[in-house]
């Protein structure tokens, strides 16, 4: 991911403005790290099939990371999770103010699509990338998931309703990252299989996050934890042991599915996912 980090540093917004800190606010959450999981998935697919396109694909990878980072900034706002730590640093509304945090999130959301519009691909490929990111990161995906999550706080959902919530809120953007990698490579037939794999991977990711929220301190996690008391989380619904079992089963299914992919894709994704499939287990 060194090439991605280098690309990121060279493509953060540079503003001609009298505002004393807005440009820094835009950059701080992007530069403070995080797992870079979604861009890594996209670039992993490209590396498997079209390694010469990895540099160009960084435009799309940064677009995904920009959209994801905007969602985290807004997710941490007092009106939502009211969190004070993200990626090991203070959240923007704590460092600055709510207005800065809201507008920084808005800016990174729209910047994602500016990046895609300038990506060095054919017009048709750019349109398909915009479609995937907008559909899965927008009203039909992440946004409606967040809306349902907030609306039903302190109101229990069924397991199926909870899964649907997190398919939208978390899984669809992970699935889109894989799909966008396939779009860049011209692997249209593979895009659907990768998308479906990404939905399961996103659900696993969310179950693991719910587990880690209960088992790690804020310092260990790099973000505010023990903050899901009123939320519809898998741990709140199934308990810690039930959530661990569900994560184990889903990780096993993903491991089996991974073996069915092209050998090049297997190698690329296995290297990436070896640290993630069982991250809910401290001894793994």
CSV table of C-alpha atoms in Angstrom, one decimal:
chain,number,residue,atom,x,y,z
A,1,UNK,CA,0.0,0.0,0.0
A,2,UNK,CA,3.0,2.3,-0.2
A,3,UNK,CA,2.0,3.5,-3.6
A,4,UNK,CA,-1.4,4.3,-2.3
A,5,UNK,CA,-0.1,6.3,0.6
A,6,UNK,CA,2.2,8.2,-1.7
A,7,UNK,CA,-0.7,8.9,-4.1
A,8,UNK,CA,-2.8,10.1,-1.1
A,9,UNK,CA,-0.2,12.5,0.1
A,10,UNK,CA,0.0,14.1,-3.4
A,11,UNK,CA,-3.8,14.3,-4.0
A,12,UNK,CA,-5.2,15.9,-0.8
A,13,UNK,CA,-7.2,19.0,-1.5
A,14,UNK,CA,-5.2,22.2,-1.6
A,15,UNK,CA,-7.4,25.2,-1.0
A,16,UNK,CA,-7.0,28.9,-1.8
A,17,UNK,CA,-8.8,30.2,1.2
A,18,UNK,CA,-8.6,32.5,4.2
A,19,UNK,CA,-10.0,29.8,6.4
A,20,UNK,CA,-7.5,29.2,9.2
A,21,UNK,CA,-7.9,25.4,9.5
A,22,UNK,CA,-10.3,23.9,7.0
A,23,UNK,CA,-7.6,22.4,4.7
A,24,UNK,CA,-5.9,20.8,7.7
A,25,UNK,CA,-9.2,19.5,8.9
A,26,UNK,CA,-9.8,17.8,5.5
A,27,UNK,CA,-6.4,16.2,5.7
A,28,UNK,CA,-6.1,15.1,9.3
A,29,UNK,CA,-8.5,12.1,9.1
A,30,UNK,CA,-7.2,11.0,5.7
A,31,UNK,CA,-3.6,11.1,6.9
A,32,UNK,CA,-4.1,9.6,10.3
A,33,UNK,CA,-4.2,6.1,8.9
A,34,UNK,CA,-6.9,3.6,9.6
A,35,UNK,CA,-7.0,0.2,8.1
A,36,UNK,CA,-7.1,1.3,4.4
A,37,UNK,CA,-9.2,-1.8,4.0
A,38,UNK,CA,-11.5,-0.7,1.2
A,39,UNK,CA,-8.8,0.8,-1.1
A,40,UNK,CA,-6.6,-2.3,-0.4
A,41,UNK,CA,-9.4,-4.5,-1.7
A,42,UNK,CA,-9.8,-2.5,-4.9
A,43,UNK,CA,-6.1,-2.4,-5.5
A,44,UNK,CA,-5.8,-6.1,-4.7
A,45,UNK,CA,-8.2,-7.0,-7.5
A,46,UNK,CA,-6.3,-4.8,-9.9
A,47,UNK,CA,-3.0,-6.2,-8.8
A,48,UNK,CA,-4.2,-9.7,-9.6
A,49,UNK,CA,-5.4,-9.0,-13.1
A,50,UNK,CA,-3.9,-5.8,-14.4
A,51,UNK,CA,-0.9,-4.9,-12.3
A,52,UNK,CA,0.1,-2.2,-14.8
A,53,UNK,CA,-3.1,-0.3,-13.9
A,54,UNK,CA,-2.4,-0.1,-10.1
A,55,UNK,CA,-1.1,3.4,-10.3
A,56,UNK,CA,-4.1,4.6,-12.3
A,57,UNK,CA,-6.4,2.7,-10.0
A,58,UNK,CA,-5.2,4.7,-7.0
A,59,UNK,CA,-7.6,7.5,-8.2
A,60,UNK,CA,-10.5,5.1,-7.6
A,61,UNK,CA,-9.0,3.7,-4.4
A,62,UNK,CA,-8.6,7.3,-3.0
A,63,UNK,CA,-12.2,8.0,-4.0
A,64,UNK,CA,-13.4,5.1,-1.9
A,65,UNK,CA,-11.3,6.1,1.0
A,66,UNK,CA,-12.5,9.7,0.8
A,67,UNK,CA,-16.1,8.6,0.8
A,68,UNK,CA,-15.5,6.2,3.7
A,69,UNK,CA,-13.6,8.9,5.7
A,70,UNK,CA,-16.5,11.3,5.2
A,71,UNK,CA,-18.9,8.7,6.6
A,72,UNK,CA,-16.7,8.3,9.7
A,73,UNK,CA,-16.5,12.0,10.4
A,74,UNK,CA,-20.3,12.3,10.2
A,75,UNK,CA,-20.8,9.0,12.2
A,76,UNK,CA,-18.8,10.5,15.1
A,77,UNK,CA,-20.9,13.7,15.3
A,78,UNK,CA,-22.8,14.4,18.5
A,79,UNK,CA,-26.1,13.9,16.6
A,80,UNK,CA,-25.0,10.3,15.8
A,81,UNK,CA,-22.5,8.4,17.9
A,82,UNK,CA,-21.0,11.4,19.7
A,83,UNK,CA,-17.5,9.9,19.6
A,84,UNK,CA,-14.3,11.7,20.6
A,85,UNK,CA,-11.6,9.4,19.1
A,86,UNK,CA,-11.1,8.0,15.6
A,87,UNK,CA,-8.1,6.5,14.0
A,88,UNK,CA,-6.1,7.3,17.2
A,89,UNK,CA,-6.7,11.1,17.0
A,90,UNK,CA,-9.4,13.4,18.3
A,91,UNK,CA,-12.5,13.6,16.1
A,92,UNK,CA,-12.9,16.8,14.1
A,93,UNK,CA,-15.8,18.2,16.1
A,94,UNK,CA,-13.7,17.9,19.3
A,95,UNK,CA,-10.5,19.5,17.7
A,96,UNK,CA,-12.4,22.2,15.9
A,97,UNK,CA,-16.3,22.4,16.0
A,98,UNK,CA,-19.3,20.7,14.6
A,99,UNK,CA,-19.6,23.0,11.6
A,100,UNK,CA,-16.0,22.2,10.5
A,101,UNK,CA,-16.7,18.5,11.0
A,102,UNK,CA,-19.9,18.6,9.0
A,103,UNK,CA,-18.4,20.6,6.1
A,104,UNK,CA,-15.2,18.5,6.1
A,105,UNK,CA,-17.3,15.4,5.7
A,106,UNK,CA,-19.4,17.0,2.9
A,107,UNK,CA,-16.2,18.1,1.2
A,108,UNK,CA,-14.7,14.6,1.2
A,109,UNK,CA,-17.9,13.1,-0.1
A,110,UNK,CA,-18.0,15.3,-3.2
A,111,UNK,CA,-14.2,15.1,-3.6
A,112,UNK,CA,-14.5,11.3,-4.1
A,113,UNK,CA,-16.5,11.9,-7.3
A,114,UNK,CA,-14.1,14.7,-8.4
A,115,UNK,CA,-11.3,12.1,-8.2
A,116,UNK,CA,-13.3,9.6,-10.3
A,117,UNK,CA,-14.1,12.2,-12.9
A,118,UNK,CA,-10.3,12.7,-13.4
A,119,UNK,CA,-9.3,9.1,-13.3
A,120,UNK,CA,-7.2,8.0,-16.4
A,121,UNK,CA,-9.8,5.5,-17.7
A,122,UNK,CA,-12.3,5.5,-20.5
A,123,UNK,CA,-15.5,7.6,-20.1
A,124,UNK,CA,-17.5,4.4,-19.8
A,125,UNK,CA,-15.3,3.0,-17.1
A,126,UNK,CA,-15.5,6.3,-15.1
A,127,UNK,CA,-19.3,6.2,-15.4
A,128,UNK,CA,-19.4,2.6,-14.1
A,129,UNK,CA,-17.1,3.5,-11.2
A,130,UNK,CA,-19.2,6.5,-10.3
A,131,UNK,CA,-22.4,4.3,-10.5
A,132,UNK,CA,-20.9,1.7,-8.1
A,133,UNK,CA,-19.6,4.2,-5.6
A,134,UNK,CA,-22.7,6.4,-5.6
A,135,UNK,CA,-25.2,3.5,-5.5
A,136,UNK,CA,-23.4,1.7,-2.6
A,137,UNK,CA,-22.2,4.7,-0.7
A,138,UNK,CA,-25.4,6.7,-1.2
A,139,UNK,CA,-29.2,6.6,-0.5
A,140,UNK,CA,-29.5,2.9,-1.7
A,141,UNK,CA,-26.6,1.8,0.6
A,142,UNK,CA,-24.6,3.4,3.3
A,143,UNK,CA,-26.9,6.4,3.9
A,144,UNK,CA,-30.1,4.4,4.4
A,145,UNK,CA,-28.2,2.0,6.6
A,146,UNK,CA,-27.1,4.9,8.8
A,147,UNK,CA,-30.6,6.4,8.8
A,148,UNK,CA,-32.1,3.1,10.0
A,149,UNK,CA,-29.3,2.7,12.6
A,150,UNK,CA,-30.0,6.1,14.1
A,151,UNK,CA,-33.8,5.9,13.9
A,152,UNK,CA,-34.0,2.6,15.7
A,153,UNK,CA,-31.5,3.4,18.5
A,154,UNK,CA,-33.0,2.0,21.7
A,155,UNK,CA,-35.6,0.1,19.6
A,156,UNK,CA,-34.6,-3.6,19.1
A,157,UNK,CA,-34.6,-5.0,15.5
A,158,UNK,CA,-34.8,-8.6,14.5
A,159,UNK,CA,-31.7,-10.4,13.3
A,160,UNK,CA,-32.8,-10.2,9.7
A,161,UNK,CA,-33.5,-6.5,10.0
A,162,UNK,CA,-30.1,-6.0,11.7
A,163,UNK,CA,-28.4,-7.8,8.9
A,164,UNK,CA,-30.1,-5.7,6.3
A,165,UNK,CA,-29.2,-2.5,8.2
A,166,UNK,CA,-25.5,-3.5,8.1
A,167,UNK,CA,-25.5,-4.8,4.6
A,168,UNK,CA,-26.4,-1.2,3.6
A,169,UNK,CA,-24.4,0.7,6.2
A,170,UNK,CA,-21.2,-1.3,6.1
A,171,UNK,CA,-21.1,-4.2,3.6
A,172,UNK,CA,-22.1,-2.4,0.4
A,173,UNK,CA,-19.2,-0.1,0.3
A,174,UNK,CA,-16.8,-3.0,0.9
A,175,UNK,CA,-18.5,-4.9,-1.9
A,176,UNK,CA,-18.3,-1.8,-4.1
A,177,UNK,CA,-14.5,-1.7,-3.5
A,178,UNK,CA,-14.1,-5.2,-5.0
A,179,UNK,CA,-16.6,-4.5,-7.8
A,180,UNK,CA,-14.8,-1.3,-8.8
A,181,UNK,CA,-11.5,-3.2,-9.0
A,182,UNK,CA,-13.2,-5.7,-11.4
A,183,UNK,CA,-14.6,-2.8,-13.4
A,184,UNK,CA,-11.2,-1.2,-13.8
A,185,UNK,CA,-9.8,-4.6,-15.1
A,186,UNK,CA,-12.6,-5.2,-17.5
A,187,UNK,CA,-13.6,-8.4,-15.5
A,188,UNK,CA,-17.3,-7.8,-15.9
A,189,UNK,CA,-18.3,-11.5,-15.3
A,190,UNK,CA,-16.3,-11.5,-12.1
A,191,UNK,CA,-17.7,-8.3,-10.7
A,192,UNK,CA,-21.0,-9.9,-9.5
A,193,UNK,CA,-19.2,-12.7,-7.7
A,194,UNK,CA,-16.8,-10.3,-6.0
A,195,UNK,CA,-19.7,-8.0,-5.0
A,196,UNK,CA,-21.5,-10.9,-3.3
A,197,UNK,CA,-18.2,-12.0,-1.6
A,198,UNK,CA,-17.9,-8.4,-0.4
A,199,UNK,CA,-21.4,-8.4,1.1
A,200,UNK,CA,-20.5,-11.4,3.3
A,201,UNK,CA,-17.1,-9.8,4.0
A,202,UNK,CA,-18.8,-6.6,5.1
A,203,UNK,CA,-21.2,-8.4,7.4
A,204,UNK,CA,-18.2,-10.3,9.0
A,205,UNK,CA,-16.4,-6.9,9.3
A,206,UNK,CA,-19.4,-5.5,11.2
A,207,UNK,CA,-19.9,-8.4,13.5
A,208,UNK,CA,-16.2,-8.2,14.3
A,209,UNK,CA,-16.4,-4.5,15.0
A,210,UNK,CA,-19.3,-5.1,17.4
A,211,UNK,CA,-17.2,-7.8,19.2
A,212,UNK,CA,-14.1,-5.5,19.4
A,213,UNK,CA,-16.3,-2.6,20.6
A,214,UNK,CA,-17.0,-4.8,23.7
A,215,UNK,CA,-13.6,-6.4,24.1
A,216,UNK,CA,-11.1,-3.6,23.4
A,217,UNK,CA,-10.4,-0.3,25.1
A,218,UNK,CA,-10.6,3.0,23.1
A,219,UNK,CA,-6.8,3.2,23.2
A,220,UNK,CA,-6.5,-0.4,21.8
A,221,UNK,CA,-9.1,0.2,19.1
A,222,UNK,CA,-8.0,3.7,18.2
A,223,UNK,CA,-11.6,4.9,18.3
A,224,UNK,CA,-14.3,5.3,21.0
A,225,UNK,CA,-15.5,1.9,22.2
A,226,UNK,CA,-18.1,0.7,24.7
A,227,UNK,CA,-20.4,3.1,23.0
A,228,UNK,CA,-23.1,0.7,21.6
A,229,UNK,CA,-25.4,0.3,24.6
A,230,UNK,CA,-28.5,1.7,22.8
A,231,UNK,CA,-27.5,0.5,19.4
A,232,UNK,CA,-28.7,-2.5,17.4
A,233,UNK,CA,-25.4,-4.4,17.4
A,234,UNK,CA,-24.8,-8.1,16.9
A,235,UNK,CA,-23.4,-8.4,20.4
A,236,UNK,CA,-26.5,-6.7,21.9
A,237,UNK,CA,-28.8,-9.1,20.0
A,238,UNK,CA,-26.9,-12.4,20.0
A,239,UNK,CA,-24.5,-11.9,23.0
A,240,UNK,CA,-20.7,-12.1,22.8
A,241,UNK,CA,-20.5,-15.9,22.4
A,242,UNK,CA,-23.2,-15.9,19.7
A,243,UNK,CA,-21.5,-13.2,17.8
A,244,UNK,CA,-18.2,-15.0,18.0
A,245,UNK,CA,-19.9,-18.1,16.6
A,246,UNK,CA,-21.5,-16.2,13.8
A,247,UNK,CA,-18.2,-14.6,12.9
A,248,UNK,CA,-16.4,-18.0,12.9
A,249,UNK,CA,-19.1,-19.4,10.5
A,250,UNK,CA,-19.0,-16.4,8.2
A,251,UNK,CA,-15.2,-16.4,8.1
A,252,UNK,CA,-15.2,-20.1,7.2
A,253,UNK,CA,-17.6,-19.5,4.4
A,254,UNK,CA,-15.5,-16.7,3.0
A,255,UNK,CA,-12.4,-18.8,3.3
A,256,UNK,CA,-14.1,-21.5,1.2
A,257,UNK,CA,-15.4,-19.0,-1.4
A,258,UNK,CA,-11.9,-17.5,-1.7
A,259,UNK,CA,-10.5,-20.9,-2.8
A,260,UNK,CA,-12.9,-20.9,-5.8
A,261,UNK,CA,-11.5,-17.7,-7.3
A,262,UNK,CA,-8.8,-17.5,-10.0
A,263,UNK,CA,-5.4,-18.4,-8.6
A,264,UNK,CA,-4.1,-14.8,-9.1
A,265,UNK,CA,-7.0,-13.3,-7.2
A,266,UNK,CA,-6.7,-16.0,-4.5
A,267,UNK,CA,-3.1,-15.0,-3.9
A,268,UNK,CA,-3.8,-11.3,-3.9
A,269,UNK,CA,-6.8,-11.4,-1.6
A,270,UNK,CA,-5.5,-14.1,0.7
A,271,UNK,CA,-2.5,-12.0,1.5
A,272,UNK,CA,-4.8,-9.1,2.3
A,273,UNK,CA,-7.4,-11.0,4.2
A,274,UNK,CA,-5.2,-13.2,6.4
A,275,UNK,CA,-5.2,-10.4,9.0
A,276,UNK,CA,-8.9,-9.8,8.8
A,277,UNK,CA,-10.9,-13.0,8.6
A,278,UNK,CA,-10.3,-13.9,12.2
A,279,UNK,CA,-9.5,-10.5,13.7
A,280,UNK,CA,-12.3,-11.1,16.2
A,281,UNK,CA,-10.0,-13.7,17.9
A,282,UNK,CA,-7.2,-12.3,19.8
A,283,UNK,CA,-5.1,-15.5,19.5
A,284,UNK,CA,-5.3,-15.5,15.7
